[in-house]
Amino acid sequence: MHPWSTHRPFCVIFLLCILLAADPSEVLAQQTVTIVIMPKIVGIPYYVSVKRDGVDKAAAELPDARVIWIGPSQPLVQRQIRLIEKILPLRPDVIAVAANDAQKIQPILKKAASQGCHIMSWDADTGFREIFVNLVDYQKFGHNLVKTLVQQMGPRGQIAIVTTSFAAPNQSRWIEAIRQTIATSYPDISIATIRPAGENTENAMRITKGIIRDFPAIKGIIALGAPNLPGAAQALASLQREQAIALTGNSTPNIMKPYVKNGIVKRFWAWDVPNHGYLSVYTAYNLARGRIAAGKPFAAGKLGTFVPQKDSRGLFIIPGDPISFDAENINEASF
């Protein structure tokens, strides 16, 4: 007989006493959590920066977390759905998704939740989740884009919008905010057309050329999506219309430096891309640990503490205010 076997009942009781006496959160904290971070698309410079400068750095600070970065090679919700189906057998603790379509992705997210997985959205919201890590305040962002265009073209005339997709939640909310700002503050501005270009610079250039051809009196263009603003800038340059048509939108400084330096884009808008990826990981980690609740602060590493807010859609956090970049400050950024 093994010497330990004679004391087994006592040892089992002793271990149970220790577990029962322990703080449940301390026991949970000893377990490794698996977090899946899914972008809209992988491989484009924007999400490369999110991962390298934000997600990976947060993951390195959390030894008890396994962070998996996985996403489609094209910004298609069907591909996101298939990837999540393949992930579910791993039993992840959290799936954090930037949705390409808020409605179509819901069934697979509900399936994941039914299997015990926490659901979170980041970048682009879903219709089903526990918390959303937004990019920026929608209304502020839309207002800033319109104001920047007005500073260049004046308070009247036709404008156009190049978007990524009508189904992408962040795009639709930004467009809604742009419309509201125009209706409230600039009634002499009209939106001639809104056209999707995916998340592709070549497509954005082609779409922008088509807009200028179809609406020769256009005075301004807002290009939404980090790859799309440089595409619109290339279109203006190739048609030699950079002086006649005002252009702004959102992108990242590293991508936009050539277009700001040559004057095609006077000012554009962004947010702190690395910090957004970093905060998304910490939010997912705290969600897995049971530390996310409305009005309850949680720690997010070097960024300090954040307090989730609640609206009609559920819990959300916003990392900070929109950031504008122009010729004076673009060299100070490195993402």
mmCIF file of C-alpha atoms in Angstrom:
data_model
loop_
_atom_site.group_PDB
_atom_site.id
_atom_site.type_symbol
_atom_site.label_atom_id
_atom_site.label_comp_id
_atom_site.label_asym_id
_atom_site.label_seq_id
_atom_site.Cartn_x
_atom_site.Cartn_y
_atom_site.Cartn_z
ATOM 1 C CA MET A 1 0.000 0.000 0.000
ATOM 2 C CA HIS A 2 1.232 3.456 -0.855
ATOM 3 C CA PRO A 3 2.110 5.361 2.346
ATOM 4 C CA TRP A 4 -0.024 8.317 1.285
ATOM 5 C CA SER A 5 -3.136 6.185 0.818
ATOM 6 C CA THR A 6 -3.671 5.674 4.546
ATOM 7 C CA HIS A 7 -3.931 9.443 4.985
ATOM 8 C CA ARG A 8 -5.928 10.094 1.818
ATOM 9 C CA PRO A 9 -9.284 10.979 3.469
ATOM 10 C CA PHE A 10 -7.581 13.441 5.771
ATOM 11 C CA CYS A 11 -5.619 14.993 2.875
ATOM 12 C CA VAL A 12 -8.709 15.355 0.700
ATOM 13 C CA ILE A 13 -10.619 17.014 3.530
ATOM 14 C CA PHE A 14 -7.652 19.292 4.222
ATOM 15 C CA LEU A 15 -7.442 20.368 0.559
ATOM 16 C CA LEU A 16 -11.184 20.985 0.401
ATOM 17 C CA CYS A 17 -10.953 23.185 3.483
ATOM 18 C CA ILE A 18 -8.223 25.245 1.837
ATOM 19 C CA LEU A 19 -10.264 25.671 -1.347
ATOM 20 C CA LEU A 20 -13.429 26.586 0.531
ATOM 21 C CA ALA A 21 -11.576 29.104 2.661
ATOM 22 C CA ALA A 22 -9.911 30.750 -0.340
ATOM 23 C CA ASP A 23 -11.289 33.834 -2.018
ATOM 24 C CA PRO A 24 -13.001 32.586 -5.221
ATOM 25 C CA SER A 25 -11.392 35.397 -7.214
ATOM 26 C CA GLU A 26 -7.961 34.265 -5.997
ATOM 27 C CA VAL A 27 -8.639 30.694 -7.100
ATOM 28 C CA LEU A 28 -9.855 31.955 -10.478
ATOM 29 C CA ALA A 29 -6.802 34.163 -10.854
ATOM 30 C CA GLN A 30 -4.580 31.071 -10.754
ATOM 31 C CA GLN A 31 -6.210 29.741 -13.918
ATOM 32 C CA THR A 32 -5.045 30.736 -17.389
ATOM 33 C CA VAL A 33 -7.693 32.462 -19.480
ATOM 34 C CA THR A 34 -7.894 32.182 -23.260
ATOM 35 C CA ILE A 35 -8.813 35.363 -25.103
ATOM 36 C CA VAL A 36 -9.565 35.530 -28.826
ATOM 37 C CA ILE A 37 -9.123 38.953 -30.436
ATOM 38 C CA MET A 38 -10.672 39.077 -33.919
ATOM 39 C CA PRO A 39 -10.194 42.134 -36.179
ATOM 40 C CA LYS A 40 -12.267 42.881 -39.271
ATOM 41 C CA ILE A 41 -9.352 41.874 -41.463
ATOM 42 C CA VAL A 42 -5.731 40.859 -40.941
ATOM 43 C CA GLY A 43 -2.687 42.042 -42.833
ATOM 44 C CA ILE A 44 -3.496 45.699 -43.491
ATOM 45 C CA PRO A 45 -1.180 48.288 -41.855
ATOM 46 C CA TYR A 46 -3.851 49.522 -39.438
ATOM 47 C CA TYR A 47 -4.444 46.142 -37.813
ATOM 48 C CA VAL A 48 -0.747 45.284 -37.971
ATOM 49 C CA SER A 49 -0.188 48.282 -35.682
ATOM 50 C CA VAL A 50 -3.104 47.302 -33.435
ATOM 51 C CA LYS A 51 -1.597 43.865 -32.918
ATOM 52 C CA ARG A 52 2.125 44.657 -32.771
ATOM 53 C CA ASP A 53 1.963 47.858 -30.735
ATOM 54 C CA GLY A 54 -1.102 47.172 -28.609
ATOM 55 C CA VAL A 55 -2.429 43.621 -28.381
ATOM 56 C CA ASP A 56 0.963 41.920 -28.178
ATOM 57 C CA LYS A 57 2.260 44.340 -25.547
ATOM 58 C CA ALA A 58 -0.766 43.825 -23.317
ATOM 59 C CA ALA A 59 -0.534 40.054 -23.750
ATOM 60 C CA ALA A 60 3.118 40.122 -22.662
ATOM 61 C CA GLU A 61 2.060 41.767 -19.396
ATOM 62 C CA LEU A 62 -0.515 39.078 -18.585
ATOM 63 C CA PRO A 63 1.285 35.764 -17.963
ATOM 64 C CA ASP A 64 -1.958 34.062 -16.958
ATOM 65 C CA ALA A 65 -3.644 34.928 -20.260
ATOM 66 C CA ARG A 66 -3.349 33.243 -23.628
ATOM 67 C CA VAL A 67 -4.205 35.791 -26.321
ATOM 68 C CA ILE A 68 -5.048 34.510 -29.805
ATOM 69 C CA TRP A 69 -5.129 37.005 -32.693
ATOM 70 C CA ILE A 70 -7.105 35.640 -35.629
ATOM 71 C CA GLY A 71 -9.139 37.228 -38.395
ATOM 72 C CA PRO A 72 -10.200 36.951 -42.034
ATOM 73 C CA SER A 73 -8.013 37.909 -44.988
ATOM 74 C CA GLN A 74 -10.969 39.864 -46.385
ATOM 75 C CA PRO A 75 -13.408 42.059 -44.419
ATOM 76 C CA LEU A 76 -16.299 39.608 -44.753
ATOM 77 C CA VAL A 77 -18.572 38.608 -41.886
ATOM 78 C CA GLN A 78 -19.055 35.131 -43.374
ATOM 79 C CA ARG A 79 -15.343 34.481 -42.909
ATOM 80 C CA GLN A 80 -15.478 35.760 -39.336
ATOM 81 C CA ILE A 81 -18.337 33.364 -38.644
ATOM 82 C CA ARG A 82 -16.395 30.398 -40.040
ATOM 83 C CA LEU A 83 -13.341 31.285 -37.963
ATOM 84 C CA ILE A 84 -15.399 31.490 -34.776
ATOM 85 C CA GLU A 85 -16.909 28.071 -35.565
ATOM 86 C CA LYS A 86 -13.388 26.651 -35.750
ATOM 87 C CA ILE A 87 -12.369 28.394 -32.516
ATOM 88 C CA LEU A 88 -15.262 27.156 -30.351
ATOM 89 C CA PRO A 89 -13.788 23.670 -29.702
ATOM 90 C CA LEU A 90 -10.888 25.448 -27.943
ATOM 91 C CA ARG A 91 -13.396 26.681 -25.336
ATOM 92 C CA PRO A 92 -12.049 30.257 -25.172
ATOM 93 C CA ASP A 93 -13.002 32.317 -22.152
ATOM 94 C CA VAL A 94 -13.569 35.473 -24.209
ATOM 95 C CA ILE A 95 -14.182 36.208 -27.877
ATOM 96 C CA ALA A 96 -13.622 39.878 -28.681
ATOM 97 C CA VAL A 97 -14.719 40.680 -32.211
ATOM 98 C CA ALA A 98 -14.638 43.733 -34.479
ATOM 99 C CA ALA A 99 -17.754 42.954 -36.471
ATOM 100 C CA ASN A 100 -17.973 43.305 -40.228
ATOM 101 C CA ASP A 101 -21.747 43.005 -39.868
ATOM 102 C CA ALA A 102 -23.378 43.535 -36.490
ATOM 103 C CA GLN A 103 -26.505 41.533 -37.291
ATOM 104 C CA LYS A 104 -25.187 38.560 -39.244
ATOM 105 C CA ILE A 105 -22.539 37.732 -36.652
ATOM 106 C CA GLN A 106 -25.029 37.509 -33.777
ATOM 107 C CA PRO A 107 -26.093 33.841 -34.106
ATOM 108 C CA ILE A 108 -22.556 32.477 -33.829
ATOM 109 C CA LEU A 109 -21.825 34.794 -30.901
ATOM 110 C CA LYS A 110 -24.955 33.581 -29.131
ATOM 111 C CA LYS A 111 -23.850 30.005 -29.755
ATOM 112 C CA ALA A 112 -20.467 30.791 -28.203
ATOM 113 C CA ALA A 113 -22.148 32.412 -25.203
ATOM 114 C CA SER A 114 -24.355 29.346 -24.713
ATOM 115 C CA GLN A 115 -21.147 27.327 -24.369
ATOM 116 C CA GLY A 116 -19.882 29.561 -21.569
ATOM 117 C CA CYS A 117 -17.828 32.050 -23.569
ATOM 118 C CA HIS A 118 -17.868 35.757 -22.717
ATOM 119 C CA ILE A 119 -18.623 37.960 -25.738
ATOM 120 C CA MET A 120 -17.044 41.363 -26.209
ATOM 121 C CA SER A 121 -16.856 43.765 -29.138
ATOM 122 C CA TRP A 122 -14.095 46.199 -29.974
ATOM 123 C CA ASP A 123 -13.508 48.573 -32.886
ATOM 124 C CA ALA A 124 -16.889 47.804 -34.509
ATOM 125 C CA ASP A 125 -19.810 46.935 -32.244
ATOM 126 C CA THR A 126 -22.066 43.909 -32.420
ATOM 127 C CA GLY A 127 -25.709 43.622 -31.486
ATOM 128 C CA PHE A 128 -24.875 40.962 -28.899
ATOM 129 C CA ARG A 129 -22.058 41.382 -26.363
ATOM 130 C CA GLU A 130 -21.294 42.110 -22.719
ATOM 131 C CA ILE A 131 -19.107 45.180 -23.279
ATOM 132 C CA PHE A 132 -17.866 47.254 -26.218
ATOM 133 C CA VAL A 133 -14.469 48.970 -26.404
ATOM 134 C CA ASN A 134 -15.274 51.834 -28.760
ATOM 135 C CA LEU A 135 -12.734 53.742 -30.820
ATOM 136 C CA VAL A 136 -14.009 57.256 -30.164
ATOM 137 C CA ASP A 137 -17.278 58.980 -29.379
ATOM 138 C CA TYR A 138 -19.341 58.688 -32.568
ATOM 139 C CA GLN A 139 -20.864 62.158 -32.391
ATOM 140 C CA LYS A 140 -17.572 63.912 -31.681
ATOM 141 C CA PHE A 141 -15.897 62.079 -34.513
ATOM 142 C CA GLY A 142 -18.570 62.918 -37.076
ATOM 143 C CA HIS A 143 -18.612 66.547 -35.965
ATOM 144 C CA ASN A 144 -14.837 66.851 -36.261
ATOM 145 C CA LEU A 145 -14.789 65.375 -39.765
ATOM 146 C CA VAL A 146 -17.426 67.788 -41.040
ATOM 147 C CA LYS A 147 -15.836 70.784 -39.321
ATOM 148 C CA THR A 148 -12.455 69.959 -40.882
ATOM 149 C CA LEU A 149 -14.023 69.801 -44.335
ATOM 150 C CA VAL A 150 -15.881 73.090 -43.800
ATOM 151 C CA GLN A 151 -12.658 74.838 -42.792
ATOM 152 C CA GLN A 152 -11.312 74.022 -46.258
ATOM 153 C CA MET A 153 -14.330 74.242 -48.589
ATOM 154 C CA GLY A 154 -16.651 76.618 -46.752
ATOM 155 C CA PRO A 155 -20.153 76.011 -45.336
ATOM 156 C CA ARG A 156 -21.948 75.118 -48.575
ATOM 157 C CA GLY A 157 -21.696 72.741 -51.491
ATOM 158 C CA GLN A 158 -21.848 69.060 -52.355
ATOM 159 C CA ILE A 159 -19.730 66.481 -50.565
ATOM 160 C CA ALA A 160 -19.294 62.728 -50.873
ATOM 161 C CA ILE A 161 -18.386 59.957 -48.452
ATOM 162 C CA VAL A 162 -16.216 56.936 -49.209
ATOM 163 C CA THR A 163 -16.916 54.259 -46.606
ATOM 164 C CA THR A 164 -15.715 50.714 -46.047
ATOM 165 C CA SER A 165 -19.084 48.989 -45.829
ATOM 166 C CA PHE A 166 -22.666 49.939 -45.078
ATOM 167 C CA ALA A 167 -22.877 46.934 -42.743
ATOM 168 C CA ALA A 168 -19.857 47.854 -40.587
ATOM 169 C CA PRO A 169 -21.281 49.257 -37.327
ATOM 170 C CA ASN A 170 -18.660 51.955 -36.741
ATOM 171 C CA GLN A 171 -19.008 53.218 -40.312
ATOM 172 C CA SER A 172 -22.797 53.471 -40.120
ATOM 173 C CA ARG A 173 -22.636 55.304 -36.786
ATOM 174 C CA TRP A 174 -20.021 57.759 -38.102
ATOM 175 C CA ILE A 175 -22.119 58.429 -41.200
ATOM 176 C CA GLU A 176 -25.156 58.996 -38.990
ATOM 177 C CA ALA A 177 -23.142 61.517 -36.935
ATOM 178 C CA ILE A 178 -21.929 63.248 -40.121
ATOM 179 C CA ARG A 179 -25.520 63.580 -41.341
ATOM 180 C CA GLN A 180 -26.675 64.960 -37.994
ATOM 181 C CA THR A 181 -23.864 67.522 -37.882
ATOM 182 C CA ILE A 182 -24.664 68.724 -41.395
ATOM 183 C CA ALA A 183 -28.399 68.923 -40.692
ATOM 184 C CA THR A 184 -27.846 70.851 -37.468
ATOM 185 C CA SER A 185 -24.991 73.182 -38.350
ATOM 186 C CA TYR A 186 -24.479 73.277 -42.119
ATOM 187 C CA PRO A 187 -27.835 73.162 -43.940
ATOM 188 C CA ASP A 188 -26.261 74.364 -47.206
ATOM 189 C CA ILE A 189 -24.084 71.266 -47.459
ATOM 190 C CA SER A 190 -25.550 68.213 -49.172
ATOM 191 C CA ILE A 191 -24.237 64.662 -49.415
ATOM 192 C CA ALA A 192 -24.231 63.761 -53.109
ATOM 193 C CA THR A 193 -23.325 60.106 -52.663
ATOM 194 C CA ILE A 194 -21.938 57.533 -50.232
ATOM 195 C CA ARG A 195 -19.995 54.681 -51.808
ATOM 196 C CA PRO A 196 -18.311 51.628 -50.229
ATOM 197 C CA ALA A 197 -14.734 50.685 -51.072
ATOM 198 C CA GLY A 198 -14.095 47.892 -48.605
ATOM 199 C CA GLU A 199 -10.814 48.317 -46.725
ATOM 200 C CA ASN A 200 -8.701 48.624 -49.849
ATOM 201 C CA THR A 201 -6.617 51.563 -51.060
ATOM 202 C CA GLU A 202 -6.881 50.644 -54.751
ATOM 203 C CA ASN A 203 -10.656 50.335 -54.520
ATOM 204 C CA ALA A 204 -10.879 53.663 -52.699
ATOM 205 C CA MET A 205 -8.866 55.364 -55.443
ATOM 206 C CA ARG A 206 -11.143 53.920 -58.128
ATOM 207 C CA ILE A 207 -14.320 54.790 -56.204
ATOM 208 C CA THR A 208 -13.128 58.365 -55.617
ATOM 209 C CA LYS A 209 -12.351 58.843 -59.301
ATOM 210 C CA GLY A 210 -15.857 57.629 -60.092
ATOM 211 C CA ILE A 211 -17.373 60.109 -57.644
ATOM 212 C CA ILE A 212 -15.467 63.005 -59.205
ATOM 213 C CA ARG A 213 -16.538 61.878 -62.677
ATOM 214 C CA ASP A 214 -20.208 61.538 -61.692
ATOM 215 C CA PHE A 215 -20.330 64.709 -59.567
ATOM 216 C CA PRO A 216 -17.958 67.250 -61.146
ATOM 217 C CA ALA A 217 -19.165 70.017 -58.807
ATOM 218 C CA ILE A 218 -18.169 68.097 -55.679
ATOM 219 C CA LYS A 219 -16.334 70.308 -53.178
ATOM 220 C CA GLY A 220 -15.323 67.878 -50.451
ATOM 221 C CA ILE A 221 -14.805 64.191 -49.707
ATOM 222 C CA ILE A 222 -14.735 62.330 -46.391
ATOM 223 C CA ALA A 223 -12.930 58.992 -46.685
ATOM 224 C CA LEU A 224 -13.676 56.581 -43.832
ATOM 225 C CA GLY A 225 -11.360 53.650 -43.151
ATOM 226 C CA ALA A 226 -7.601 53.723 -42.692
ATOM 227 C CA PRO A 227 -6.775 52.263 -46.148
ATOM 228 C CA ASN A 228 -9.351 54.418 -47.929
ATOM 229 C CA LEU A 229 -8.110 57.923 -47.147
ATOM 230 C CA PRO A 230 -4.766 57.394 -48.947
ATOM 231 C CA GLY A 231 -6.694 55.927 -51.886
ATOM 232 C CA ALA A 232 -8.856 59.033 -52.107
ATOM 233 C CA ALA A 233 -5.728 61.201 -51.888
ATOM 234 C CA GLN A 234 -4.147 59.269 -54.756
ATOM 235 C CA ALA A 235 -7.268 59.843 -56.856
ATOM 236 C CA LEU A 236 -7.170 63.608 -56.305
ATOM 237 C CA ALA A 237 -3.485 63.710 -57.177
ATOM 238 C CA SER A 238 -3.866 61.676 -60.366
ATOM 239 C CA LEU A 239 -6.756 63.877 -61.532
ATOM 240 C CA GLN A 240 -4.948 67.049 -60.411
ATOM 241 C CA ARG A 241 -7.959 68.035 -58.299
ATOM 242 C CA GLU A 242 -6.185 68.302 -54.940
ATOM 243 C CA GLN A 243 -6.551 72.090 -54.894
ATOM 244 C CA ALA A 244 -10.207 72.065 -55.940
ATOM 245 C CA ILE A 245 -11.570 69.350 -53.645
ATOM 246 C CA ALA A 246 -11.178 69.290 -49.860
ATOM 247 C CA LEU A 247 -10.331 65.899 -48.395
ATOM 248 C CA THR A 248 -10.359 64.502 -44.879
ATOM 249 C CA GLY A 249 -11.190 61.264 -43.118
ATOM 250 C CA ASN A 250 -9.596 58.804 -40.737
ATOM 251 C CA SER A 251 -6.369 56.860 -41.089
ATOM 252 C CA THR A 252 -3.036 56.433 -39.324
ATOM 253 C CA PRO A 253 -0.070 58.843 -39.359
ATOM 254 C CA ASN A 254 2.435 56.394 -40.825
ATOM 255 C CA ILE A 255 0.185 55.787 -43.820
ATOM 256 C CA MET A 256 -0.734 59.434 -44.296
ATOM 257 C CA LYS A 257 2.620 61.205 -43.933
ATOM 258 C CA PRO A 258 3.283 61.494 -47.705
ATOM 259 C CA TYR A 259 -0.170 62.948 -48.391
ATOM 260 C CA VAL A 260 0.006 65.458 -45.560
ATOM 261 C CA LYS A 261 3.510 66.561 -46.499
ATOM 262 C CA ASN A 262 2.537 67.187 -50.134
ATOM 263 C CA GLY A 263 -0.579 69.085 -49.067
ATOM 264 C CA ILE A 264 -3.257 66.837 -50.553
ATOM 265 C CA VAL A 265 -4.637 66.197 -47.059
ATOM 266 C CA LYS A 266 -4.524 69.208 -44.754
ATOM 267 C CA ARG A 267 -5.862 67.432 -41.682
ATOM 268 C CA PHE A 268 -7.264 64.022 -40.847
ATOM 269 C CA TRP A 269 -8.490 62.259 -37.731
ATOM 270 C CA ALA A 270 -7.598 59.155 -35.774
ATOM 271 C CA TRP A 271 -7.359 57.754 -32.255
ATOM 272 C CA ASP A 272 -4.500 56.133 -30.402
ATOM 273 C CA VAL A 273 -4.399 52.881 -32.360
ATOM 274 C CA PRO A 274 -1.898 50.976 -30.156
ATOM 275 C CA ASN A 275 -3.716 51.970 -26.973
ATOM 276 C CA HIS A 276 -7.007 50.754 -28.409
ATOM 277 C CA GLY A 277 -5.575 47.290 -29.014
ATOM 278 C CA TYR A 278 -3.915 47.311 -25.600
ATOM 279 C CA LEU A 279 -7.117 48.343 -23.815
ATOM 280 C CA SER A 280 -9.154 45.733 -25.681
ATOM 281 C CA VAL A 281 -6.945 42.947 -24.307
ATOM 282 C CA TYR A 282 -7.138 44.267 -20.747
ATOM 283 C CA THR A 283 -10.911 44.651 -20.999
ATOM 284 C CA ALA A 284 -11.257 41.067 -22.224
ATOM 285 C CA TYR A 285 -8.970 39.861 -19.435
ATOM 286 C CA ASN A 286 -11.007 41.641 -16.761
ATOM 287 C CA LEU A 287 -14.224 40.345 -18.311
ATOM 288 C CA ALA A 288 -12.921 36.788 -17.985
ATOM 289 C CA ARG A 289 -11.979 37.475 -14.361
ATOM 290 C CA GLY A 290 -15.463 38.756 -13.502
ATOM 291 C CA ARG A 291 -14.352 42.331 -12.882
ATOM 292 C CA ILE A 292 -16.487 44.171 -15.455
ATOM 293 C CA ALA A 293 -19.613 45.995 -14.273
ATOM 294 C CA ALA A 294 -21.243 49.376 -14.859
ATOM 295 C CA GLY A 295 -19.593 52.047 -12.741
ATOM 296 C CA LYS A 296 -16.933 49.659 -11.422
ATOM 297 C CA PRO A 297 -13.319 50.699 -12.193
ATOM 298 C CA PHE A 298 -10.944 48.101 -13.589
ATOM 299 C CA ALA A 299 -7.194 48.234 -14.123
ATOM 300 C CA ALA A 300 -5.808 48.431 -17.662
ATOM 301 C CA GLY A 301 -2.056 48.276 -17.194
ATOM 302 C CA LYS A 302 -0.137 51.399 -18.211
ATOM 303 C CA LEU A 303 -3.381 53.157 -19.215
ATOM 304 C CA GLY A 304 -4.644 53.246 -15.636
ATOM 305 C CA THR A 305 -8.242 52.553 -14.661
ATOM 306 C CA PHE A 306 -11.394 52.667 -16.759
ATOM 307 C CA VAL A 307 -15.012 52.759 -15.663
ATOM 308 C CA PRO A 308 -17.567 51.030 -17.925
ATOM 309 C CA GLN A 309 -20.615 53.121 -18.770
ATOM 310 C CA LYS A 310 -24.035 51.851 -19.762
ATOM 311 C CA ASP A 311 -26.460 52.980 -22.441
ATOM 312 C CA SER A 312 -29.391 51.363 -24.250
ATOM 313 C CA ARG A 313 -26.997 49.018 -26.065
ATOM 314 C CA GLY A 314 -25.201 47.865 -22.916
ATOM 315 C CA LEU A 315 -21.792 48.433 -21.344
ATOM 316 C CA PHE A 316 -19.109 50.365 -23.193
ATOM 317 C CA ILE A 317 -15.863 52.249 -22.695
ATOM 318 C CA ILE A 318 -14.192 54.913 -24.836
ATOM 319 C CA PRO A 319 -10.383 55.119 -24.678
ATOM 320 C CA GLY A 320 -10.144 58.867 -25.324
ATOM 321 C CA ASP A 321 -10.907 61.794 -27.608
ATOM 322 C CA PRO A 322 -10.266 61.856 -31.363
ATOM 323 C CA ILE A 323 -6.790 63.032 -32.405
ATOM 324 C CA SER A 324 -6.178 65.308 -35.394
ATOM 325 C CA PHE A 325 -3.005 65.169 -37.468
ATOM 326 C CA ASP A 326 -1.599 67.808 -39.785
ATOM 327 C CA ALA A 327 1.792 68.952 -41.064
ATOM 328 C CA GLU A 328 2.766 70.306 -37.642
ATOM 329 C CA ASN A 329 2.369 67.139 -35.584
ATOM 330 C CA ILE A 330 2.310 64.144 -37.913
ATOM 331 C CA ASN A 331 6.011 63.372 -37.447
ATOM 332 C CA GLU A 332 5.463 63.029 -33.699
ATOM 333 C CA ALA A 333 3.335 59.897 -34.177
ATOM 334 C CA SER A 334 4.766 56.449 -34.828
ATOM 335 C CA PHE A 335 1.764 54.252 -35.597
#
